[in-house]
Coordinates of N, CA and C in Angstrom, one line a residue:
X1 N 0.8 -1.2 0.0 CA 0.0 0.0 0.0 C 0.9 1.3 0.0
X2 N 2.0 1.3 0.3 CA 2.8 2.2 0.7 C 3.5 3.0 -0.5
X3 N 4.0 1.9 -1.0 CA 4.4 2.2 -2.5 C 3.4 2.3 -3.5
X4 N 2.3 1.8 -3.6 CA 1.0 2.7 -4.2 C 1.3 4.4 -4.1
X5 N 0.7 4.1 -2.9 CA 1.0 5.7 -2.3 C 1.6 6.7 -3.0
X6 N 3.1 6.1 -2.5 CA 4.5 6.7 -3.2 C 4.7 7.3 -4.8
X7 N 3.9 6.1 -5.3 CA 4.1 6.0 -7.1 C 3.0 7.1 -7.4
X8 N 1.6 7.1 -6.3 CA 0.7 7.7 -7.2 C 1.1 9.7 -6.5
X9 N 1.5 9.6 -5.5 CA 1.9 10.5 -5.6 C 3.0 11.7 -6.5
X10 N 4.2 10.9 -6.4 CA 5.2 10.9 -7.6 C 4.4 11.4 -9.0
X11 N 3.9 10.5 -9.4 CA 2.5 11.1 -10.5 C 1.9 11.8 -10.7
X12 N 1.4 12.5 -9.5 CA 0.8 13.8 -9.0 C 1.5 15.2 -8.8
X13 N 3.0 14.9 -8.5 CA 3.9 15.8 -8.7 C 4.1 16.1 -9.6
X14 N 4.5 15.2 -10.6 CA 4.7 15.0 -11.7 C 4.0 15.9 -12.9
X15 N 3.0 16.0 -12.3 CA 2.2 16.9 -13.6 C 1.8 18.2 -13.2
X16 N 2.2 18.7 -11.7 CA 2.4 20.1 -11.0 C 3.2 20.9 -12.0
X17 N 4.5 20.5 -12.5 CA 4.9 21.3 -13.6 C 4.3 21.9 -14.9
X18 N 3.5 21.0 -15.4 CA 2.3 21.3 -16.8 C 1.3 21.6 -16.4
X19 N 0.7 22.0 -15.2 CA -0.4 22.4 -15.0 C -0.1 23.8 -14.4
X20 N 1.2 24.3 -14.3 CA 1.3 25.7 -14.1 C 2.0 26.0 -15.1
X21 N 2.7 25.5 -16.1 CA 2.9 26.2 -17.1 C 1.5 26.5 -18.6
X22 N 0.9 25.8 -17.8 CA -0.8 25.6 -19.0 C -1.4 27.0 -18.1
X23 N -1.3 27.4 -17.1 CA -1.8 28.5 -16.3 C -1.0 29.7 -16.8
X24 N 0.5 29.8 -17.2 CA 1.2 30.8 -17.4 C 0.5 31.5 -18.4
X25 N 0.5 30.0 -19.3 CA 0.5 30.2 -21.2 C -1.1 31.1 -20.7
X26 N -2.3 30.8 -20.1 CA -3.2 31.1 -20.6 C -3.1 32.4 -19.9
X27 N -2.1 32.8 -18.8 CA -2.6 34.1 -17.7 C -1.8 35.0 -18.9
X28 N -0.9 34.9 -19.7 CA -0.3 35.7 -20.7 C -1.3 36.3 -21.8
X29 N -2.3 35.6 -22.2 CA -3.5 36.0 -23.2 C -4.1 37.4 -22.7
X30 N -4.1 37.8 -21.0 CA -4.8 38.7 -20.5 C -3.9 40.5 -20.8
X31 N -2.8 39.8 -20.8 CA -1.8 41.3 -20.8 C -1.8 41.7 -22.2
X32 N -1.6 43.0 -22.3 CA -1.5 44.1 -23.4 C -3.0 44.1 -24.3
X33 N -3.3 45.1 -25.4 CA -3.7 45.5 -26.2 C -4.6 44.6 -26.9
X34 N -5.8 45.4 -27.4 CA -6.7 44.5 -28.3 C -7.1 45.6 -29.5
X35 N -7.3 44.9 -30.5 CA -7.9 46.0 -31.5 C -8.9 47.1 -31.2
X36 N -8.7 48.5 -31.1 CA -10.1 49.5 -30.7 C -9.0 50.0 -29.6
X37 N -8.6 49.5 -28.8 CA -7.7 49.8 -27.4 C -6.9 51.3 -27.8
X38 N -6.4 51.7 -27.1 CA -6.4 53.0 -26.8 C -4.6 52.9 -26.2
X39 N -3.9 53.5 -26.2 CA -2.6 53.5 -25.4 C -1.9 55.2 -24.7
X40 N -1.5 55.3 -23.8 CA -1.0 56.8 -23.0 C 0.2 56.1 -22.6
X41 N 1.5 56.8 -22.5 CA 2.4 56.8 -22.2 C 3.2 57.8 -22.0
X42 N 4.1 58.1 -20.6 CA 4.4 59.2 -20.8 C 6.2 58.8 -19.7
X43 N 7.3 59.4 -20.2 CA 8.4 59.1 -20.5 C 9.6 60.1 -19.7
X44 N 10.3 60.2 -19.4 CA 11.5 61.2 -18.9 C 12.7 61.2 -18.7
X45 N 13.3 62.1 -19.0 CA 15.0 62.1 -18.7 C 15.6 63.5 -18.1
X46 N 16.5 63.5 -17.4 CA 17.5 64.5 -17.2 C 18.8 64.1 -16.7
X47 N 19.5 65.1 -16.4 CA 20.4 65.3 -16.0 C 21.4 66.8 -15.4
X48 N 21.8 67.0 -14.5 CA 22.9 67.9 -14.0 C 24.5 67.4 -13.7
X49 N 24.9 68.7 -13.8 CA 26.2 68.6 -13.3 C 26.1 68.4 -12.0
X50 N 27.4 68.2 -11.1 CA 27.4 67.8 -9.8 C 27.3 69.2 -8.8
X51 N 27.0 71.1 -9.1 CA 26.7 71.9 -8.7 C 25.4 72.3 -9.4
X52 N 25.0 71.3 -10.2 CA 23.5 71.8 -10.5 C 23.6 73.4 -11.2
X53 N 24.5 73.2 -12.1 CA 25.1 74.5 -12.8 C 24.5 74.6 -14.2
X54 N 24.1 73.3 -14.8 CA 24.2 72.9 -15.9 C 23.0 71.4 -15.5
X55 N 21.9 72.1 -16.0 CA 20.5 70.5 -16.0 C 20.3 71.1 -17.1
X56 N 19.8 69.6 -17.6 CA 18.5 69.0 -18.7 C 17.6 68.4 -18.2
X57 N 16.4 68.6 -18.5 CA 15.4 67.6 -18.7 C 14.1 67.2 -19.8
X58 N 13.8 66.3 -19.9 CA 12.8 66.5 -20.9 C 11.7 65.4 -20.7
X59 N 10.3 65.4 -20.9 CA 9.0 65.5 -21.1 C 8.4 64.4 -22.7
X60 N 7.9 63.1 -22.3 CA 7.8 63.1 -23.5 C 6.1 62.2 -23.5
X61 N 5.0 62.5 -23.8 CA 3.7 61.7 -24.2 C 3.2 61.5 -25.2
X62 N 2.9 60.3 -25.1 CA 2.6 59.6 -26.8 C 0.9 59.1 -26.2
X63 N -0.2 59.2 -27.5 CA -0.9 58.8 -27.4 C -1.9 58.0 -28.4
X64 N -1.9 56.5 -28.6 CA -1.7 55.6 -29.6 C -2.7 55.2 -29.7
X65 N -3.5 54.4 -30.7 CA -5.0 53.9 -31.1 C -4.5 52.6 -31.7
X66 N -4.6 51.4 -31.4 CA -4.2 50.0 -32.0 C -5.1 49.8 -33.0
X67 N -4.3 50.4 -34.3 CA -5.8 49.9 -35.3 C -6.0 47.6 -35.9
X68 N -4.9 47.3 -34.9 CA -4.9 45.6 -34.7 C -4.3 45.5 -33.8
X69 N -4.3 44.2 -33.3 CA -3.6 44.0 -32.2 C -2.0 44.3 -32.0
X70 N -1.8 44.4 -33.3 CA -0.2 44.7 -33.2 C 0.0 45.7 -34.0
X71 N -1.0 46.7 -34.2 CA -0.2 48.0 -35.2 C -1.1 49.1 -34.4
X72 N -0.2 50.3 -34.2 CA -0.6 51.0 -33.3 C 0.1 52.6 -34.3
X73 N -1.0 53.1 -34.3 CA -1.3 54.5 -35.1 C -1.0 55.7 -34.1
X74 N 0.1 56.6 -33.9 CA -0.3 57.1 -32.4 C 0.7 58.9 -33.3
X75 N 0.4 59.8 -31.6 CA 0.7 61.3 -31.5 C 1.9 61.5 -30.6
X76 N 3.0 61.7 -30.5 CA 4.0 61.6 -29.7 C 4.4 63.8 -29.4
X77 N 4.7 63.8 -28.0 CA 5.1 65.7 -28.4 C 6.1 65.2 -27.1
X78 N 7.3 65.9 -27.6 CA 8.2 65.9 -26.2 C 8.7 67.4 -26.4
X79 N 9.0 67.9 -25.2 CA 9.3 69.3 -24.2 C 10.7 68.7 -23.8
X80 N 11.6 69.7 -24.1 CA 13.5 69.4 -23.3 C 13.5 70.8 -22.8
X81 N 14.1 71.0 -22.0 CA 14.6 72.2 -21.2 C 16.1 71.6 -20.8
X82 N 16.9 73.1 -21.2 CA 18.4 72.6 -20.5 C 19.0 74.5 -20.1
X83 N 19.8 74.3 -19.1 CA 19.9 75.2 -18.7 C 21.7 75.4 -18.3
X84 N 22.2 75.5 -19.4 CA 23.7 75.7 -19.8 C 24.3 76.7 -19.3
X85 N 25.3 76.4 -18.5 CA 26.6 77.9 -18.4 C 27.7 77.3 -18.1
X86 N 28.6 78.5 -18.7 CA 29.9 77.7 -19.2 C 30.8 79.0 -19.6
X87 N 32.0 79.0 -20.5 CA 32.5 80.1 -20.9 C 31.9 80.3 -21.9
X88 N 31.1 81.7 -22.1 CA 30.3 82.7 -22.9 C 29.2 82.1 -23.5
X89 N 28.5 81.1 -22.4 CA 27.0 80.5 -22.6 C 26.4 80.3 -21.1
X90 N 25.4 81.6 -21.3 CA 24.9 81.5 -19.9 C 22.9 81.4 -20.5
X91 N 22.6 80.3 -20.8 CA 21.3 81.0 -21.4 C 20.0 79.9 -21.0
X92 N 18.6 79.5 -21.0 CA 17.8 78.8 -20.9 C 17.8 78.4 -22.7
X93 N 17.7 77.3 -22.5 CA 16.9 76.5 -24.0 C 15.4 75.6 -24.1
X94 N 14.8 75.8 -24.5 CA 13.4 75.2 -24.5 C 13.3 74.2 -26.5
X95 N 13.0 73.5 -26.0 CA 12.4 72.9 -27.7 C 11.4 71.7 -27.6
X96 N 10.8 71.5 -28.8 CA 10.0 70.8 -29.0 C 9.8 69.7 -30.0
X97 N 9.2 68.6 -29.8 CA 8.7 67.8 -31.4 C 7.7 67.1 -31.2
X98 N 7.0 67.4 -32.2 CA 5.9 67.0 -32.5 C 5.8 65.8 -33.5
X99 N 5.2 64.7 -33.5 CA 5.5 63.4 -34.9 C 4.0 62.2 -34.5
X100 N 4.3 62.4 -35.5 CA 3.2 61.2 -35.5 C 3.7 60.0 -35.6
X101 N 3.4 58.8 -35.6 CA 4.4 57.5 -35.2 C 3.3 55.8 -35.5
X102 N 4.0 54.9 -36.5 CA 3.1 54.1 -36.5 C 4.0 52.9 -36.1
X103 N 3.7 51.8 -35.6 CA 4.7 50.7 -34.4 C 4.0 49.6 -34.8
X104 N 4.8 48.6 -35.3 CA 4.1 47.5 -35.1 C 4.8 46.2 -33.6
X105 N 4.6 45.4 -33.2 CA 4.3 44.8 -32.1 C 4.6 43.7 -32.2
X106 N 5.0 42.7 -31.5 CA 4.4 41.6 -31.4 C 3.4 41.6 -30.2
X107 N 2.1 40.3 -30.3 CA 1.3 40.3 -29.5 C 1.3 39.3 -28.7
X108 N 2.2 38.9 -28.0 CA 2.0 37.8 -27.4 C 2.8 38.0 -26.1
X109 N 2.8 37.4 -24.8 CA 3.6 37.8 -24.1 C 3.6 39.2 -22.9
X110 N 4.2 38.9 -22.2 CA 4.5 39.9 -21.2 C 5.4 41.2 -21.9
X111 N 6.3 40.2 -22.6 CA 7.5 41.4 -23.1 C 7.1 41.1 -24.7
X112 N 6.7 42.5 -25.3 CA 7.0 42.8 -26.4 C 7.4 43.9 -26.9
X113 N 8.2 43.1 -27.9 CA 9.3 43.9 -28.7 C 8.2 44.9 -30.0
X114 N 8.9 46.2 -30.5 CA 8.1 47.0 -31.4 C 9.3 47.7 -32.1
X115 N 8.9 48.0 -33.3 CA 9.6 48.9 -34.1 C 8.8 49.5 -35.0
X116 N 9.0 50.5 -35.5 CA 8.7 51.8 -36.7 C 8.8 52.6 -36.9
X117 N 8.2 53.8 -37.2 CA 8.7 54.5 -37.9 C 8.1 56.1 -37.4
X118 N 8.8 57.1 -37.3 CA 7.5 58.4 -37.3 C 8.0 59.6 -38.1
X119 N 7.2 60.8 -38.3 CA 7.5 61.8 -38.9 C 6.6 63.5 -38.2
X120 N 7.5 64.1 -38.0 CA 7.0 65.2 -37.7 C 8.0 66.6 -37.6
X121 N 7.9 67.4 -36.4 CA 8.6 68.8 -36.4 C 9.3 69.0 -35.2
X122 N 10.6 69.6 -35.6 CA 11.3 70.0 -34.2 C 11.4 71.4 -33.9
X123 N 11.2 72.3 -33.0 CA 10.9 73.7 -33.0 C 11.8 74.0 -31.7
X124 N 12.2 75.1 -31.6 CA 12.7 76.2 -30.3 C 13.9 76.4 -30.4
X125 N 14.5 76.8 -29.0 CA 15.7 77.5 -28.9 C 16.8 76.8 -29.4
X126 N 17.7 77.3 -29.5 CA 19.3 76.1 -30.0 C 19.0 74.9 -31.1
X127 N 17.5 75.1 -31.6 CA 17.4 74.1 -33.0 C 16.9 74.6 -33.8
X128 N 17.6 74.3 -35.0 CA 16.6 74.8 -36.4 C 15.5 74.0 -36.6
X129 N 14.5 74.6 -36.8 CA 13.2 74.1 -36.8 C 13.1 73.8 -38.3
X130 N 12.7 72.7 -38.0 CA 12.7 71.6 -39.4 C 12.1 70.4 -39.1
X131 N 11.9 69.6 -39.9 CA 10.9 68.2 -40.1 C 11.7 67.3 -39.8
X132 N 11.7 66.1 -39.6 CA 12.6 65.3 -39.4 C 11.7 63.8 -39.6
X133 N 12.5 63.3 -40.2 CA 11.7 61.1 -40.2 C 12.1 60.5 -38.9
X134 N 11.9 60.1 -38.9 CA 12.8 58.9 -37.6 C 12.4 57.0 -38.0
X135 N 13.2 56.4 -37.6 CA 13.3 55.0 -37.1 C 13.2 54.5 -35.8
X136 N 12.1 53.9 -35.2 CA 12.4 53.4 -33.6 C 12.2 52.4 -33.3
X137 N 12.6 51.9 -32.4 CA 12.0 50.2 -31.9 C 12.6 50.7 -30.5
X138 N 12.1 49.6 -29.5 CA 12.3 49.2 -28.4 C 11.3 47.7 -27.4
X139 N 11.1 48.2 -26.3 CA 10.5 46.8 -25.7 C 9.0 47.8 -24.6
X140 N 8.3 46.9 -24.9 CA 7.3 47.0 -23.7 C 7.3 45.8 -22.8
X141 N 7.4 46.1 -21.5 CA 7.0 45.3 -20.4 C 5.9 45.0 -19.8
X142 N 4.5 44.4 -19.8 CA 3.8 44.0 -18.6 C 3.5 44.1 -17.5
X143 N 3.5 45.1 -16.6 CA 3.8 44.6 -15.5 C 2.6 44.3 -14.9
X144 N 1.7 44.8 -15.3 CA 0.0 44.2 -15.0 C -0.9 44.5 -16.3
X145 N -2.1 43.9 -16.4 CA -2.5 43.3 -17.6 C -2.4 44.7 -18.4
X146 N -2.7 45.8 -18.1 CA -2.9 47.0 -18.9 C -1.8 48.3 -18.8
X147 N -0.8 47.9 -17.8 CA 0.1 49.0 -17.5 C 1.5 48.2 -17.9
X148 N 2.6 49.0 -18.5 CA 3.7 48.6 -19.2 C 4.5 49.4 -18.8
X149 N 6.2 49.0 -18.4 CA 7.4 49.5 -18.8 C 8.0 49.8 -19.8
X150 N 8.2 50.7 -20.7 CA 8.9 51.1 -21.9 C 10.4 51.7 -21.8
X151 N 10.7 51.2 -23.4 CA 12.0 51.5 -23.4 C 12.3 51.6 -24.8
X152 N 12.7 52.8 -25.3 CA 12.6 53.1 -27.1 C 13.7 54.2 -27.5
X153 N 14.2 53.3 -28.5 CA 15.3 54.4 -29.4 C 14.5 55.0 -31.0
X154 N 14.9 55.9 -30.8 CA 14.4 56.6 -32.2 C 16.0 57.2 -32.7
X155 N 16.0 57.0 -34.1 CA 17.1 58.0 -34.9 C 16.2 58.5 -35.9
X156 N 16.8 60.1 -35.4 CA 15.5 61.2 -36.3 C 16.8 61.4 -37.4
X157 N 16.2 62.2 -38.5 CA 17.4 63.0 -39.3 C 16.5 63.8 -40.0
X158 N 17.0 65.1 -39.6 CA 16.2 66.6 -39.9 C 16.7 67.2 -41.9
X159 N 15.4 67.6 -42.1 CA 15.6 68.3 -43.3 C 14.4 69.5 -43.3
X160 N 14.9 70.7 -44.4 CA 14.0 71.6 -44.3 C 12.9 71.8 -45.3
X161 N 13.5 70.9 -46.9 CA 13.0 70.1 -48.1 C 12.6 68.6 -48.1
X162 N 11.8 68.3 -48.8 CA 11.8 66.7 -48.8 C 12.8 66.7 -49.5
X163 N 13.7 67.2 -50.8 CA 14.2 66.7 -51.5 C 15.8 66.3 -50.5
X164 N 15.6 67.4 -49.3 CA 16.5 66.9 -48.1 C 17.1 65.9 -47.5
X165 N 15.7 65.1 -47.6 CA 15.4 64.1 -46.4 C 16.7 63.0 -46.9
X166 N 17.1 62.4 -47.7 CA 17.7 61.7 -48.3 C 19.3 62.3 -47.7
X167 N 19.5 63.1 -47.7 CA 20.8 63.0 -47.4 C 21.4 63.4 -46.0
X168 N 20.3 63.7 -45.1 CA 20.0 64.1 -44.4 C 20.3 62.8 -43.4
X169 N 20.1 61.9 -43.5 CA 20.0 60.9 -42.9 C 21.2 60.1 -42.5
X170 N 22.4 60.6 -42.7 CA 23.2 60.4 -42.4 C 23.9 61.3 -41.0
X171 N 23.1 62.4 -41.4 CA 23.4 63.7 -40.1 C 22.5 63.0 -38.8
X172 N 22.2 62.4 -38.3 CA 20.8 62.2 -37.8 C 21.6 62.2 -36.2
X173 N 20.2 61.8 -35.5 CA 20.6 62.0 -33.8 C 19.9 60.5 -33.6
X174 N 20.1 60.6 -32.2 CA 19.3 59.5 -31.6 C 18.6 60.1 -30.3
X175 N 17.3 59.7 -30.0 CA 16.8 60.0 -29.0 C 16.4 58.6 -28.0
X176 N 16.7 58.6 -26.8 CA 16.2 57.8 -26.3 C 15.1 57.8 -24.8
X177 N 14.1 56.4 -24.5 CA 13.3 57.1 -23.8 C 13.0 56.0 -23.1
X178 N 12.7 55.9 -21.4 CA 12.3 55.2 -20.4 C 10.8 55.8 -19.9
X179 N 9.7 54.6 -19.8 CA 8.6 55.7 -19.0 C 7.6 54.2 -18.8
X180 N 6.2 54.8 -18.2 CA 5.5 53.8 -18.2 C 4.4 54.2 -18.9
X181 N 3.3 53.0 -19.6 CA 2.5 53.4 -20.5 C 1.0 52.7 -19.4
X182 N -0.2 53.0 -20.3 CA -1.2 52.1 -20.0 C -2.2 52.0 -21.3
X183 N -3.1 51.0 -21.3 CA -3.8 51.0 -22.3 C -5.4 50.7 -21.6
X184 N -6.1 51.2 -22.5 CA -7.5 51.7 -22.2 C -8.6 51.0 -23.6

């Protein structure tokens, strides 16, 4: 009887591992985005010198419409402030960009990965105001079914012509961005 026991328990252990990985797989269906869904995100960075002589910071919210589960149509505007002095630069700088931004996704999972593309305007102090394309990807995180960790590189490259844009692209910058998102 004992060894009955033993075996049928053994057995019973035995399938504690597939019965919470069949739990994972299906609790993963509930996180992120559905077609119609809605996305907010909003993002930040700075920095100072060690006398706080010299900060930046910057401001960035994106707000996105999944026209499918995995392609997301959205409005991105970020605000930088930096506040520079130095030899013969004592001044405040303000700027802006405006772009519109379309991402595709994967949909599966806690962590997904996204890349694409946006286009819009950079405006204010210390920049020439001009249009600019960009390239981005990065990762969304899960951390509950509808709120996400983000993390995204864009490389813009500014022109003042389209016939610009093209060579333009080789001048380009990189912007990068940490924040948390939610979907509605």
């Amino acid at each position: 009887m004992t060894k009955k026991l033993i075996a049928l328990t053994l057995c019973l252990a035995g399938t504690l591992p597939l019965a919470v990985q069949a739990q994972q797989a299906g609790s993963t269906a509930n996180f992120g985005p559905s077609m119609g869904d809605r996305e907010f995100s909003l993002s930040g960075s700075g920095s100072s010198d060690r006398k706080f002589d010299s900060t930046n910071f910057g401001v960035s919210g994106d707000m996105g419409w999944y026209l499918r589960d995995h392609l997301i149509l959205g409005v991105r505007q970020s605000i930088n402030y930096a506040d520079i002095e130095g030899e013969n630069i004592t001044n405040d700088f303000w700027n802006g960009a405006t772009r519109g931004y379309l991402n595709f996704q994967t949909t599966d999972g806690r962590l997904r990965p996204f890349g694409g593309g946006s286009l819009g305007f950079i405006y204010g102090d210390g920049v020439k105001d001009s249009a600019f394309a960009g390239l981005e990807g990065g990762l969304k995180y899960y951390v509950l079914e509808n709120t996400y960790v983000l993390g995204r590189v864009e490389y813009q490259w500014f022109f003042s012509r389209s016939s610009d844009a093209e060579d333009a692209f080789r001048d380009g910058a990189f912007a990068y961005t940490v924040g948390l998102g939610y979907n509605f």
